[in-house]
């Protein structure tokens, strides 16, 4: 096989895409649900990565629904990796490229290495592998976590990144217990950023903001070193809504301040787009009820539950020094201006529940 | 060329190397340097891990050019090896005991992806409670999954077999991973005199690793391991089965070539036989128990007993033809398992079940007595081997075709062969 022609113009690390390639490297052939935003994320990711890229992906929807034998959507080399192995697959691939290039066994060139995973495989099971990969500054690799907020492929079970209270196959709402998913969603990009000072780039993105997402993927690949991008992707099957509304729901999550668009390049934190306007106070957040009430997974929420959810989001915006990123409200250098808020205990199923 | 001349030529070629007193783990490390391994991933667990200590030092000293990754778990360690191999890098991993278990998922996919990663298993008892000593259950856990498995007896054999393993595993007709087992402490950490060859014969013996059209590279946009389901799984398993069958021929070929190039090495690639010529009784085992077995055989032979020892080297593929031929005419066979398989046939170990099954098609079968000995690193002594031979002879004389498994060297009344374990009495 000869190499496909280079079709991507060289981009500077200006973090603004001005030209998008026409070519697609994630194409037809997948069998994801109608309205699957994660599939769209794959397409965005492959498009800006370009042909000199190796992709590995963990077990999950973007494996099982994507790549049935004989009908792959991947025009890039793609390999399956085990559910908890996103980080290790990236390290193994990048290390092999480095050794083979250094020893003259393959031509020396820049090859992107991307490992994708979801909230279950990456945020829960494989978290240690993400951590190890983000420490290994010898290698250029990007880990992309597509967050569809459940173990979707196994028919929707709660992960550590499923929103509090959501109904899943393992966290039903019953006649005696309205809420059985008790964990507040963990913030994986912030967790990884805070603990890995040598990781070069961390970003949180949304499938609803394609340009922003592609800029983040491209920035990650351009700066090199170990990098991490997460995307928030509505999943009609798991969240229980009309697939026509997928994209709108992704945008709504940002409008409500539930999804926060930010990135951090070499220690410089920035907010993007709508989120930045919210941080600046130019745009007001919409109430979370607008978002929650549109999804079957929250249909059992009482008004108290909505209020609790809203209070947590408000705290994240108004009391945290870095809104939506890290729950630090006070430092030796002084507190944020007093808001007087005390965040309530969960309405049901809290520590005492 | 005559055999003698061939060996002499090989010796001359290998003479570019050196003679050293090194441990089993160090011998494997030397082989890895000679094989120009590209990517190695380590995770600490005794006793296998001294191979990684040795290798990382060689890399730091510039004696070896490779990427060495300190993984954050065995699962990652094995996944790193697997993915490096997929890119076309020669890869090495290893573990012991529960570490090998921890990465089990990654081991299984390495063989089902048909990637020729080589692993060292420093055999160690499984927890709980913790124990460092040798037991073969760790490596045996992958016996059904398409890993080639080998048990070495000496440091020299460890070095030689590491080179052999890469040659066999990477052969296009095989493309399966290979785990080399080495008895924890007894061999991983004991020193032997080892002939370390120079680079020239190794280059002649071991061609570069070439993954061909499965190579994971932008020039070759393949999709690796898409979801199969019932449409294709059986065909894939069948291909692995065919590869494992072909491995026998490739092993024989590679072993003969090893003898040609290095001027040493075994005549029989699969089993190591000791004084079996006219043996009426035979003991069979794997790993360092062979060293003890051979001393015991010498002692028993000196006392006029017609006893021999067979050490199974390749456990996968299993040496069924060799064992059938060797044991034809033998009256009684004792199998020394350094492992357990609770609730299995006759409550014997894994090797017992395999040997017994291999002999089943024979028109006349010897009495086969299963033994379990040396668990958790307990020593198997010359006296233990003699005791097992005594019991085998006694049961053979009685024509006992359905012997129940005997535990040797275990404390308490259960060590009495006439003791009924289930009733808790004689
Ligand atoms: C070790 C292991 N445990 C469990 C499974 C079963 N499994 C397959 S896909 C999947 C869901 C993974 O969820 P996530 O990583 O969030 O990906 P998604 O399905 O949401 O795309 C699970 C649990 C598996 N493949 N491997
Ligand atoms: S279940 Fe969700 S993530 Fe999976 S294919 Fe369907 S929409 Fe996409
Ligand atoms: Mg998911």
mmCIF file of N, CA and C and ligand atoms in Angstrom, chain A residues 118-121 146-153 159, ligand 3:
data_model
loop_
_atom_site.group_PDB
_atom_site.id
_atom_site.type_symbol
_atom_site.label_atom_id
_atom_site.label_comp_id
_atom_site.label_asym_id
_atom_site.label_seq_id
_atom_site.Cartn_x
_atom_site.Cartn_y
_atom_site.Cartn_z
ATOM 1 N N UNK A 118 -14.590 5.905 26.394
ATOM 2 C CA UNK A 118 -15.782 6.599 26.861
ATOM 3 C C UNK A 118 -15.738 6.734 28.381
ATOM 4 N N UNK A 119 -16.822 7.216 28.961
ATOM 5 C CA UNK A 119 -16.844 7.449 30.405
ATOM 6 C C UNK A 119 -16.635 6.160 31.201
ATOM 7 N N UNK A 120 -17.181 5.038 30.689
ATOM 8 C CA UNK A 120 -17.015 3.779 31.429
ATOM 9 C C UNK A 120 -15.590 3.260 31.325
ATOM 10 N N UNK A 121 -15.155 3.061 30.086
ATOM 11 C CA UNK A 121 -13.819 2.506 29.871
ATOM 12 C C UNK A 121 -12.712 3.452 30.297
ATOM 13 N N UNK A 146 -14.926 10.262 24.854
ATOM 14 C CA UNK A 146 -16.261 10.685 24.415
ATOM 15 C C UNK A 146 -17.241 10.319 25.529
ATOM 16 N N UNK A 147 -17.803 11.330 26.116
ATOM 17 C CA UNK A 147 -18.617 11.122 27.317
ATOM 18 C C UNK A 147 -20.094 11.079 26.948
ATOM 19 N N UNK A 148 -20.610 9.864 26.811
ATOM 20 C CA UNK A 148 -22.049 9.711 26.571
ATOM 21 C C UNK A 148 -22.783 9.360 27.863
ATOM 22 N N UNK A 149 -22.073 9.501 28.973
ATOM 23 C CA UNK A 149 -22.647 9.467 30.323
ATOM 24 C C UNK A 149 -23.296 8.152 30.722
ATOM 25 N N UNK A 150 -22.832 7.051 30.131
ATOM 26 C CA UNK A 150 -23.237 5.733 30.635
ATOM 27 C C UNK A 150 -22.382 4.675 29.955
ATOM 28 N N UNK A 151 -22.468 3.484 30.522
ATOM 29 C CA UNK A 151 -21.985 2.309 29.804
ATOM 30 C C UNK A 151 -23.059 2.025 28.762
ATOM 31 N N UNK A 152 -22.952 2.692 27.626
ATOM 32 C CA UNK A 152 -24.052 2.686 26.675
ATOM 33 C C UNK A 152 -24.177 1.350 25.950
ATOM 34 N N UNK A 153 -23.044 0.822 25.522
ATOM 35 C CA UNK A 153 -23.098 -0.363 24.671
ATOM 36 C C UNK A 153 -23.691 -1.576 25.366
ATOM 37 N N UNK A 159 -22.264 4.991 35.133
ATOM 38 C CA UNK A 159 -20.817 5.054 35.347
ATOM 39 C C UNK A 159 -20.556 6.172 36.340
HETATM 40 MG MG1 LIG C 3 -20.131 5.670 27.772
#
